[in-house]
XYZ file of C-alpha atoms in Angstrom:
708
model
C 11.236 -32.672 -19.292
C 13.145 -29.755 -20.733
C 15.143 -27.453 -18.563
C 14.561 -23.753 -18.252
C 17.177 -21.349 -19.498
C 19.178 -19.697 -16.739
C 17.768 -16.627 -15.079
C 18.482 -13.581 -17.257
C 21.414 -11.453 -16.248
C 20.825 -8.130 -14.588
C 21.402 -5.435 -17.219
C 22.913 -2.058 -16.729
C 20.609 0.608 -15.425
C 19.278 3.008 -18.001
C 21.017 6.319 -18.392
C 17.947 8.125 -17.179
C 18.008 6.284 -13.874
C 21.719 6.124 -13.214
C 21.642 8.792 -10.561
C 19.057 6.940 -8.484
C 20.224 3.380 -9.040
C 21.400 1.434 -5.977
C 25.057 1.501 -5.045
C 27.384 -1.327 -5.841
C 27.692 -4.228 -3.449
C 30.488 -4.078 -0.970
C 32.143 -6.971 0.796
C 29.889 -8.651 3.337
C 30.761 -8.136 7.008
C 31.053 -11.056 9.398
C 27.718 -12.704 10.122
C 27.619 -11.731 13.804
C 28.409 -8.078 13.101
C 25.856 -7.996 10.283
C 23.183 -9.404 12.589
C 23.923 -6.742 15.203
C 23.797 -3.932 12.637
C 20.593 -5.280 11.111
C 18.997 -5.428 14.522
C 20.082 -1.886 15.359
C 18.837 -0.573 12.019
C 15.532 -2.411 12.213
C 16.168 -4.815 9.348
C 14.561 -8.237 9.046
C 17.022 -10.799 10.351
C 14.806 -13.899 10.312
C 13.121 -13.590 6.941
C 10.212 -11.391 8.017
C 9.665 -7.859 6.653
C 11.122 -4.841 8.389
C 7.982 -3.860 10.393
C 8.208 -7.116 12.354
C 11.708 -6.230 13.531
C 11.165 -2.712 14.832
C 10.494 -3.683 18.428
C 7.293 -1.668 18.797
C 6.184 -3.575 21.890
C 9.472 -2.852 23.646
C 9.063 0.836 22.808
C 5.512 0.740 24.195
C 6.892 -0.518 27.508
C 9.469 2.269 27.483
C 6.863 4.945 26.679
C 4.594 3.804 29.498
C 7.509 3.652 31.938
C 8.588 7.202 31.046
C 4.998 8.431 31.320
C 4.608 6.948 34.797
C 7.954 8.407 35.824
C 6.903 11.859 34.616
C 3.661 11.427 36.529
C 5.544 10.522 39.683
C 7.658 13.663 39.334
C 4.644 15.873 38.623
C 3.192 17.906 41.433
C -0.341 19.279 41.769
C -3.651 18.684 40.077
C -2.750 21.084 37.278
C 0.174 18.946 36.133
C -1.846 15.730 36.352
C -4.654 17.442 34.490
C -2.342 18.223 31.563
C -0.961 14.679 31.536
C -4.481 13.281 31.629
C -5.537 15.494 28.720
C -2.489 14.276 26.786
C -3.338 10.609 27.433
C -6.970 11.036 26.294
C -6.013 13.006 23.185
C -3.294 10.449 22.374
C -5.810 7.591 22.394
C -8.110 9.398 19.998
C -5.214 10.482 17.772
C -3.974 6.891 17.622
C -7.381 5.992 16.251
C -7.111 8.821 13.739
C -3.704 7.414 12.738
C -5.404 4.123 11.827
C -8.097 5.938 9.858
C -6.035 8.591 8.086
C -2.351 7.879 8.547
C -2.479 4.153 7.787
C -5.443 3.733 5.442
C -5.559 7.253 3.958
C -9.181 8.129 4.802
C -9.421 11.837 5.536
C -12.233 11.790 8.101
C -13.511 14.696 10.217
C -15.612 12.339 12.325
C -13.139 11.480 15.088
C -14.471 14.170 17.434
C -18.047 13.073 16.670
C -17.242 9.511 17.697
C -15.717 10.847 20.897
C -19.130 12.423 21.505
C -20.841 9.090 20.773
C -18.547 7.393 23.260
C -18.885 10.088 25.895
C -22.676 10.303 25.904
C -23.081 6.513 25.657
C -20.714 5.911 28.552
C -22.449 8.432 30.786
C -25.904 6.986 30.015
C -24.848 3.386 30.718
C -22.672 4.218 33.736
C -25.707 5.687 35.557
C -27.141 2.175 35.827
C -24.235 -0.260 35.401
C -21.091 1.562 36.476
C -18.076 3.054 34.758
C -16.595 -0.147 33.330
C -19.840 -1.126 31.602
C -20.167 2.418 30.301
C -16.596 2.371 28.977
C -17.110 -0.929 27.130
C -20.476 0.262 25.786
C -18.858 3.436 24.474
C -16.357 1.383 22.451
C -18.990 -1.016 21.100
C -21.536 1.650 20.167
C -18.902 3.860 18.525
C -17.660 0.872 16.500
C -21.174 -0.093 15.388
C -22.088 3.438 14.368
C -18.761 3.775 12.544
C -19.319 0.519 10.665
C -22.759 1.695 9.574
C -21.428 5.091 8.497
C -18.542 3.467 6.611
C -21.003 1.247 4.775
C -23.211 4.193 3.825
C -20.349 6.317 2.463
C -18.189 3.471 1.134
C -18.522 4.723 -2.462
C -17.137 8.169 -1.659
C -13.461 9.054 -1.689
C -11.131 11.913 -0.842
C -12.960 15.256 -0.666
C -16.453 13.717 -0.751
C -15.507 11.329 2.069
C -14.197 14.194 4.190
C -17.393 16.213 3.649
C -19.566 13.199 4.501
C -17.751 12.636 7.793
C -17.861 16.351 8.575
C -21.634 16.300 8.015
C -21.900 13.339 10.366
C -20.207 15.426 13.041
C -22.781 18.190 12.704
C -25.628 15.662 12.774
C -24.231 14.041 15.913
C -23.999 17.427 17.632
C -27.640 18.199 16.835
C -28.803 14.755 18.002
C -27.091 15.006 21.373
C -28.301 18.566 21.851
C -31.932 17.605 21.222
C -32.084 14.066 22.647
C -32.692 14.964 26.273
C -33.333 11.371 27.379
C -29.677 10.599 26.716
C -28.019 13.911 27.490
C -30.034 16.621 29.137
C -31.383 20.092 28.373
C -29.363 21.458 25.459
C -27.055 18.446 25.521
C -25.511 19.416 28.854
C -24.614 16.624 31.255
C -23.420 17.816 34.639
C -22.318 16.025 37.763
C -20.901 12.965 36.008
C -19.527 10.498 38.531
C -15.797 9.960 38.566
C -14.574 6.563 37.334
C -14.891 3.739 39.825
C -13.361 0.284 39.531
C -13.746 -2.618 41.970
C -15.157 -0.356 44.628
C -12.445 2.268 44.360
C -13.332 5.754 43.089
C -10.670 7.822 41.371
C -11.705 11.172 42.750
C -8.725 13.248 41.641
C -6.686 13.623 38.480
C -3.696 12.207 40.324
C -5.624 9.075 41.289
C -7.096 8.736 37.777
C -3.746 9.109 36.029
C -2.748 5.384 36.224
C -6.121 4.416 34.723
C -5.604 6.753 31.784
C -2.069 5.460 31.281
C -3.381 1.884 31.352
C -5.948 2.716 28.665
C -3.213 4.370 26.596
C -1.019 1.284 27.010
C -3.800 -0.975 25.695
C -4.328 1.341 22.723
C -0.599 1.340 21.953
C -0.394 -2.456 22.140
C -3.326 -2.839 19.728
C -1.745 -0.422 17.242
C 1.657 -2.131 17.610
C 0.102 -5.525 16.849
C -1.626 -4.065 13.794
C 1.718 -2.615 12.676
C 3.252 -6.099 12.931
C 0.617 -7.845 10.830
C -0.618 -8.151 7.225
C -3.281 -5.557 8.080
C -0.679 -2.783 7.943
C 0.677 -3.942 4.599
C -2.755 -4.138 3.004
C -3.892 -0.831 4.521
C -0.886 1.008 3.087
C -1.485 -0.613 -0.305
C -5.109 0.562 -0.200
C -3.933 4.050 0.737
C -1.102 4.409 -1.801
C -2.262 2.360 -4.784
C -5.796 0.914 -4.666
C -5.436 -0.556 -8.159
C -2.413 -2.624 -7.149
C -4.170 -3.622 -3.938
C -7.222 -4.783 -5.869
C -5.227 -6.776 -8.421
C -3.197 -8.313 -5.588
C -6.309 -9.768 -3.980
C -6.927 -7.169 -1.258
C -10.571 -6.301 -0.623
C -10.166 -2.540 -0.659
C -13.538 -1.555 0.807
C -13.288 -4.136 3.596
C -9.874 -2.878 4.652
C -11.060 0.727 4.653
C -14.141 -0.145 6.687
C -12.076 -2.196 9.154
C -9.583 0.594 9.863
C -12.302 3.245 9.997
C -14.274 1.166 12.494
C -11.253 0.375 14.651
C -10.042 3.977 14.694
C -13.524 5.221 15.600
C -13.676 2.702 18.452
C -10.521 4.334 19.819
C -12.341 7.673 19.652
C -15.279 6.168 21.568
C -12.927 5.018 24.325
C -11.295 8.453 24.482
C -14.715 10.136 24.663
C -15.719 7.946 27.588
C -12.541 8.799 29.493
C -12.937 12.496 28.702
C -16.529 12.572 29.958
C -15.825 10.839 33.280
C -12.593 12.746 33.807
C -14.220 16.145 33.203
C -17.391 15.378 35.233
C -19.366 17.456 32.687
C -19.811 17.447 28.932
C -21.497 19.741 26.411
C -22.046 19.509 22.657
C -19.359 22.165 22.307
C -16.887 19.810 24.020
C -16.807 17.774 20.798
C -16.924 20.687 18.375
C -15.034 21.208 15.128
C -12.180 22.696 17.159
C -11.547 19.285 18.739
C -11.539 17.687 15.269
C -8.979 20.251 14.125
C -6.817 19.613 17.194
C -6.845 15.883 16.409
C -5.782 16.615 12.839
C -3.023 18.953 14.030
C -1.798 16.376 16.539
C -1.442 13.737 13.817
C 0.021 16.170 11.295
C 2.668 17.626 13.597
C 3.464 14.330 15.259
C 3.861 12.505 11.957
C 1.366 10.488 9.929
C 3.941 7.855 8.975
C 4.573 6.468 12.451
C 2.489 5.149 15.319
C 4.568 7.323 17.646
C 3.554 10.502 15.855
C 0.167 10.726 17.644
C 1.903 10.726 21.043
C 4.281 13.521 20.076
C 1.578 15.516 18.333
C -0.849 15.204 21.246
C 1.921 16.319 23.600
C 2.512 19.393 21.450
C -1.185 20.299 21.167
C -1.927 19.910 24.894
C 1.280 21.237 26.411
C 2.570 24.051 24.211
C -0.485 26.365 24.415
C -0.463 26.025 28.202
C 3.255 26.777 28.408
C 2.749 29.917 26.305
C 0.240 31.528 28.653
C 2.955 33.760 30.100
C 3.154 35.752 26.837
C -0.415 36.941 27.268
C -2.127 38.253 24.171
C 0.721 37.020 21.938
C 0.008 33.382 22.824
C -1.953 32.544 19.672
C 0.535 34.389 17.464
C 3.527 32.497 18.805
C 1.658 29.180 18.760
C 0.706 29.707 15.103
C 4.288 30.621 14.226
C 5.515 27.400 15.833
C 3.051 25.405 13.760
C 4.331 26.993 10.560
C 7.959 26.363 11.529
C 7.251 22.689 12.201
C 5.432 22.236 8.891
C 8.301 23.833 6.959
C 11.234 22.368 8.893
C 9.845 18.876 9.530
C 7.199 18.143 6.880
C 6.978 14.504 7.965
C 6.244 15.493 11.572
C 8.147 15.355 14.816
C 8.421 11.579 14.536
C 10.144 12.156 11.197
C 13.170 13.456 13.051
C 13.702 9.907 14.315
C 13.367 8.583 10.784
C 15.958 11.028 9.527
C 18.327 10.029 12.305
C 17.819 6.370 11.399
C 18.603 7.053 7.752
C 21.694 9.003 8.753
C 22.842 6.089 10.913
C 22.228 3.713 8.023
C 24.277 5.882 5.658
C 27.075 6.164 8.217
C 27.129 2.402 8.717
C 27.290 1.904 4.966
C 30.199 4.305 4.596
C 32.035 2.506 7.356
C 31.475 -0.809 5.622
C 29.516 -2.285 8.516
C 26.483 -3.371 6.558
C 25.757 -4.972 3.225
C 25.024 -2.608 0.366
C 21.480 -2.598 -0.942
C 22.188 -3.620 -4.511
C 24.634 -5.531 -6.644
C 26.822 -3.658 -9.100
C 25.091 -3.174 -12.447
C 26.493 -5.409 -15.149
C 28.087 -3.885 -18.222
C 25.667 -3.420 -21.102
C 27.610 -5.533 -23.579
C 28.062 -9.089 -24.734
C 29.385 -10.062 -21.309
C 25.862 -9.878 -19.883
C 25.312 -13.579 -19.351
C 23.505 -15.871 -16.940
C 22.848 -14.742 -13.394
C 25.201 -15.705 -10.640
C 24.764 -19.251 -9.477
C 24.092 -18.203 -5.905
C 20.836 -16.451 -6.854
C 17.725 -18.366 -5.823
C 15.882 -19.464 -8.908
C 18.862 -18.915 -11.171
C 19.728 -22.553 -11.626
C 18.742 -24.141 -14.887
C 15.627 -26.212 -14.717
C 13.977 -24.182 -11.976
C 10.603 -22.770 -12.842
C 10.269 -19.045 -13.414
C 6.974 -19.195 -11.575
C 7.491 -20.492 -8.010
C 5.917 -23.890 -7.512
C 5.271 -24.610 -11.230
C 7.163 -27.249 -13.201
C 8.493 -26.288 -16.651
C 6.598 -28.209 -19.348
C 9.120 -27.676 -22.131
C 10.254 -24.965 -24.467
C 9.781 -23.780 -28.007
C 7.207 -21.694 -29.740
C 3.633 -22.777 -30.039
C 1.001 -21.619 -32.469
C -1.951 -21.840 -30.149
C -3.865 -24.411 -28.102
C -2.677 -27.938 -28.602
C -5.368 -30.143 -30.068
C -8.752 -29.554 -28.515
C -7.322 -28.018 -25.328
C -9.112 -24.899 -24.111
C -7.159 -21.674 -24.646
C -5.437 -20.195 -21.628
C -7.403 -16.985 -22.164
C -10.341 -16.276 -24.432
C -11.921 -12.810 -24.571
C -14.961 -12.512 -26.823
C -16.890 -9.450 -27.972
C -15.221 -7.120 -25.452
C -16.823 -3.697 -25.806
C -15.884 -0.567 -23.835
C -17.535 2.828 -24.072
C -16.673 6.084 -22.326
C -19.741 8.229 -22.858
C -20.061 8.575 -26.604
C -16.539 7.237 -27.309
C -16.264 3.574 -28.226
C -12.753 2.705 -27.071
C -12.966 -1.052 -27.746
C -15.430 -2.398 -30.309
C -16.377 -6.060 -29.783
C -12.787 -7.311 -29.774
C -12.186 -11.054 -29.613
C -8.798 -12.527 -28.760
C -7.452 -15.883 -27.599
C -4.117 -16.881 -26.089
C -3.179 -20.539 -26.212
C -1.464 -22.506 -23.478
C 2.231 -21.613 -23.480
C 1.723 -19.032 -26.223
C 3.037 -15.475 -26.462
C 0.694 -13.107 -28.282
C 1.565 -9.503 -29.090
C -1.145 -6.832 -29.130
C -0.031 -3.877 -31.250
C -1.475 -0.796 -32.851
C -1.021 2.978 -33.020
C -1.427 5.100 -29.931
C -5.094 5.454 -29.051
C -6.104 2.160 -30.647
C -7.519 0.694 -27.419
C -4.770 -1.719 -26.344
C -4.459 -0.690 -22.698
C -8.208 -0.200 -22.436
C -8.681 -3.785 -23.626
C -6.363 -5.035 -20.855
C -8.191 -2.876 -18.329
C -11.493 -4.346 -19.496
C -10.548 -7.998 -19.118
C -8.941 -7.363 -15.725
C -12.063 -5.616 -14.433
C -10.682 -2.093 -14.064
C -13.136 -0.413 -16.455
C -16.800 -1.163 -17.229
C -17.101 -3.513 -20.205
C -19.441 -6.014 -21.815
C -18.524 -9.322 -23.425
C -17.274 -12.622 -22.089
C -14.007 -13.891 -20.636
C -12.755 -17.430 -20.114
C -9.538 -18.492 -18.401
C -8.532 -22.101 -18.962
C -11.999 -22.843 -20.273
C -13.790 -21.509 -17.178
C -16.009 -18.448 -17.432
C -14.855 -15.415 -15.416
C -17.151 -12.407 -14.886
C -16.021 -9.010 -16.108
C -15.746 -6.043 -13.711
C -14.620 -8.425 -10.928
C -10.836 -7.934 -10.535
C -10.669 -10.353 -7.602
C -12.292 -13.117 -9.660
C -9.992 -12.458 -12.604
C -6.957 -12.673 -10.349
C -8.222 -15.819 -8.654
C -8.635 -17.407 -12.085
C -4.890 -16.994 -12.629
C -4.466 -13.732 -14.557
C -1.619 -11.356 -13.627
C -1.106 -7.834 -14.905
C 1.584 -5.174 -15.304
C 1.074 -1.558 -16.424
C 2.547 1.000 -18.820
C 4.067 2.910 -15.915
C 5.351 0.508 -13.219
C 2.803 0.365 -10.424
C 4.303 -0.209 -6.976
C 3.214 0.619 -3.443
C 5.730 3.276 -2.487
C 4.994 3.094 1.238
C 6.155 -0.542 1.396
C 9.479 -2.271 0.930
C 10.157 -4.458 -2.102
C 9.548 -7.576 -0.015
C 6.223 -6.259 1.274
C 5.165 -5.282 -2.250
C 5.598 -8.858 -3.411
C 4.105 -10.404 -0.254
C 0.990 -8.383 -0.996
C 0.243 -10.656 -3.981
C 0.936 -14.053 -2.384
C -2.272 -16.063 -2.939
C -2.220 -17.543 0.580
C -4.354 -15.106 2.572
C -5.295 -17.047 5.671
C -4.989 -15.251 9.017
C -4.428 -11.877 7.354
C -7.135 -9.988 9.249
C -7.474 -8.086 12.504
C -8.578 -11.123 14.518
C -5.387 -13.011 13.715
C -3.288 -9.885 14.345
C -4.679 -9.583 17.870
C -5.432 -13.164 18.877
C -3.597 -15.736 16.747
C -0.143 -14.289 16.594
C 1.886 -17.509 16.487
C -0.014 -19.004 13.539
C -0.074 -15.661 11.753
C 3.699 -15.220 12.095
C 4.275 -18.720 10.737
C 2.220 -17.930 7.643
C 3.964 -14.589 7.248
C 7.340 -16.343 7.188
C 6.074 -18.637 4.438
C 4.778 -15.658 2.462
C 8.083 -13.839 2.890
C 10.001 -16.860 1.646
C 7.878 -17.083 -1.500
C 8.285 -13.361 -2.058
C 12.072 -13.592 -1.715
C 12.181 -16.339 -4.341
C 10.225 -14.128 -6.748
C 12.513 -11.159 -6.022
C 15.581 -13.310 -6.648
C 14.134 -14.427 -9.954
C 14.095 -10.831 -11.232
C 17.432 -9.884 -9.678
C 16.117 -7.905 -6.693
C 17.030 -10.280 -3.868
C 19.384 -7.793 -2.217
C 16.816 -5.002 -2.425
C 14.179 -6.889 -0.432
C 14.181 -4.466 2.492
C 14.571 -1.326 0.363
C 11.526 0.991 0.242
C 9.932 0.906 -3.188
C 9.997 4.709 -3.428
C 13.809 4.549 -3.567
C 13.918 2.362 -6.680
C 14.911 3.625 -10.100
C 12.543 3.126 -13.038
C 14.070 -0.123 -14.299
C 14.049 -1.694 -10.840
C 10.372 -0.765 -10.452
C 9.663 -2.697 -13.648
C 11.289 -5.742 -12.105
C 9.466 -5.326 -8.814
C 6.127 -5.177 -10.610
C 7.007 -8.365 -12.488
C 8.035 -10.113 -9.258
C 4.668 -9.220 -7.726
C 2.956 -10.883 -10.688
C 5.157 -13.992 -10.576
C 4.586 -14.710 -6.888
C 0.888 -15.300 -7.561
C 1.751 -18.198 -9.919
C -0.412 -16.902 -12.786
C -1.607 -18.953 -15.736
C -1.774 -15.882 -17.950
C 0.300 -12.698 -17.682
C -0.801 -9.459 -19.342
C 2.066 -7.016 -19.885
C 1.408 -3.422 -20.897
C 4.501 -1.981 -22.605
C 6.971 -3.867 -20.389
C 9.987 -2.608 -22.391
C 9.036 1.078 -22.265
C 11.931 3.094 -20.857
C 14.368 0.159 -20.876
C 17.738 0.321 -22.575
C 19.186 -2.327 -24.889
C 20.618 -4.581 -22.189
C 17.477 -4.343 -20.075
C 15.327 -5.199 -23.097
C 17.442 -8.307 -23.776
C 17.019 -9.289 -20.122
C 13.264 -8.826 -20.452
C 13.124 -10.990 -23.590
C 14.924 -13.830 -21.807
C 12.641 -13.481 -18.799
C 9.516 -13.681 -20.959
C 10.850 -16.777 -22.700
C 11.489 -18.399 -19.341
C 7.941 -17.585 -18.260
C 6.589 -19.264 -21.369
C 8.809 -22.290 -20.727
C 7.427 -22.459 -17.182
C 3.883 -22.802 -18.507
C 2.662 -19.195 -18.552
C 0.767 -17.719 -21.458
C 1.594 -14.089 -22.266
C -0.338 -11.246 -23.871
C 2.007 -8.329 -24.497
C 1.173 -4.755 -25.489
C 4.374 -3.241 -26.807
C 5.708 -0.589 -29.206
C 9.173 -2.162 -29.601
C 8.253 -4.312 -32.550
C 11.657 -5.980 -32.817
C 11.089 -7.408 -29.343
C 7.653 -8.712 -30.332
C 8.974 -10.286 -33.537
C 11.651 -12.007 -31.515
C 9.429 -13.649 -28.894
C 5.804 -13.674 -30.100
C 4.028 -16.589 -31.755
C 1.209 -14.389 -33.057
C 0.378 -10.707 -33.348
C -3.018 -9.028 -33.124
C -3.347 -5.489 -34.493
C -5.909 -2.982 -33.190
C -6.984 0.200 -34.893
C -9.572 2.531 -33.341
C -10.703 -0.235 -31.014
C -11.164 -2.882 -33.728
C -9.077 -5.886 -34.776
C -7.694 -5.321 -38.281
C -5.243 -8.214 -38.534
C -4.041 -11.284 -36.663
C -1.529 -14.030 -37.386
C 2.186 -14.760 -37.457
C 4.404 -11.663 -37.345
C 5.643 -11.869 -40.946
C 2.128 -12.202 -42.338
C 0.796 -9.387 -40.155
C 3.431 -6.876 -41.234
C 2.697 -7.669 -44.867
C -1.024 -6.981 -44.436
C -2.043 -3.734 -46.201
C -4.510 -2.974 -43.414
C -1.655 -2.904 -40.902
C 0.328 -0.575 -43.146
C -2.671 1.716 -43.372
C -3.223 1.558 -39.591
C 0.326 2.774 -38.929
C 1.052 5.029 -41.893
C -2.404 6.046 -43.067
C -2.141 4.121 -46.327
C 0.322 4.229 -49.234
C 1.256 2.433 -52.424
C 3.926 0.253 -50.860
C 4.243 -1.546 -47.573
C 7.210 -0.729 -45.381
C 9.773 -3.404 -44.706
C 8.772 -5.463 -41.672
C 10.938 -5.254 -38.575
C 13.839 -7.664 -38.240
C 12.629 -11.148 -37.243
C 14.830 -11.404 -34.188
C 16.981 -9.325 -31.884
C 20.589 -10.189 -32.473
C 22.955 -9.756 -29.597
C 24.369 -6.520 -30.922
C 21.148 -5.083 -32.318
C 19.734 -1.884 -30.895
C 16.676 -3.700 -29.590
C 15.731 -0.866 -27.311
C 15.148 1.504 -30.211
C 12.310 1.584 -32.680
C 14.027 3.071 -35.705
C 13.246 -0.038 -37.763
C 9.576 -0.095 -36.822
C 6.796 1.995 -38.369
C 5.406 3.099 -35.030
C 5.503 6.139 -32.802
C 7.628 6.159 -29.675
C 5.945 4.565 -26.652
C 4.084 6.812 -24.286
C 4.844 7.068 -20.612
C 1.260 7.399 -19.499
C -0.125 5.274 -16.714
C -2.023 2.035 -17.070
C -5.173 3.764 -18.224
C -4.035 7.317 -18.632
C -4.933 7.342 -22.339
C -8.639 6.837 -22.804
C -8.122 4.315 -25.572
C -4.395 3.712 -25.650
């Protein structure tokens, strides 16, 4: 068995990304001091991602203790009334955080589900008591939310917001007219105060511990969701649904789950509001309440589970404290809102985040923590094999975790009668009257590297989008001899096909480690049930996923950036992160869309070595690229597209000599241009395209050009 070449060296960052590239590595502090700093800064110390190390449950205990202390120091029903209003609004806003803040669904239905919970609880409590009414409110709100989510699952963004707003109006009309449930005009008066185990909480002071207990349960549920794969997948669905889909996340299921759970929180809050107020009206759950919930989340901070608490405190307390200014109350309150939006755009909870970042920067300057990146290597002949201490850098280790290298060397296609690794036949894509891909057929043999080239607008990226299920297409697709349906990204991924894009696609709301963990094929115990009820087994699987992700990150030279947010990465590092996310899934076939775009000479050499190592590990590669010298250096065959049709295919030298290829690039002519150099020598300007008859690569997204 042949050994793999060493892991490619990390090249110098491109000039365009120098300003944002990570700082050089400093000397490592003693292990004990590093562990203390990591714990203080919220870093993963035992292999798990950062969210598992933030101590949310400990903070929940502290929040509840402070709330009870404030309650003990509060005097009078007025003070307890304000605290009770804050607790109820906080529960509903926590639900809105799950719906909007975490999964990105802009819903105006939270107040409507409070109405569902309130009216349901009152109706059931008349016959079975408060506790039965409270549980019924949660269940009914969740069921109605699940049904609504199913009905509007195909809508997004503005249409989704309008649909949920319409639901709110419908709910108001139903409760106003359904007198068997509510009363004349939707008014329900004389609601009994909550009663548990024979004790009635007749005053706001007596009810306060019950409301705090309900808030504590809500906080614990949200904290457990934050420390689970549900959070990671929800953020991926929110920030980059395409990446989520190609990573194996069921986008619609995750959206429905978070919408249902958040609406159940609203049902619980509506029940508490109804029994606390002793009277409810349709106007109680009006659009004004929906706006207050939105303001509470916005001003508290949509990026943190603690934002709803701070925002609810602001919305309930500040207007009351401004009563002394009389008719200027609304003016001053509005001015405060504007100041907060301008001064703290990420909400009041963002102040804590800024303080944490400042502490991190201070610790770095003092040399008390490890830097987040190794020093870039010089872009010259000294760029050699990776350091021996990098996981996966040793010779003979597979570039794809868990796969044994079968041997090296170029191949010309499937060996013998073996089925091709990928076979796409008669792929046809139309956008209205435009035929972007016209019955294209293409095969990639086992262990083969095939280049897909052509002028801009020839349909290359659209072809990749078609076979990965991102655009409607007709034709047939086989992976390893097994038929795979088109327009089913999950099935394509499960068959062993990985994909990168023209512009690196990462989930900016996650760290590098979480980005790669997103694509780990092992998906057991990744749902809400495991997050709430099977914590030990779920954590064990998460550690295994994190370990696999760290191996993939080390393979592309990002091991020390594991806990760095993806939105802080420079362009070249994002390319590597995207490749690591593909590698962790152990693909049989990797589709790369302009992987060298934006890379300098040293980075392009690193990429070429990485692609060779992937081929040696058993992967088949289909590469769309404009740097023809790179393709000539690593590809076994080239396929040329023009206006969505195949015009030539074969070995690179034969393809460049084909008159049809010359015409495709230059529009025809009496003589063919000289083909690009057959290989990239060490000192060649491989990053440029001066020797290739092709336009400079675009920087559009994966499918930004209709037929690119």
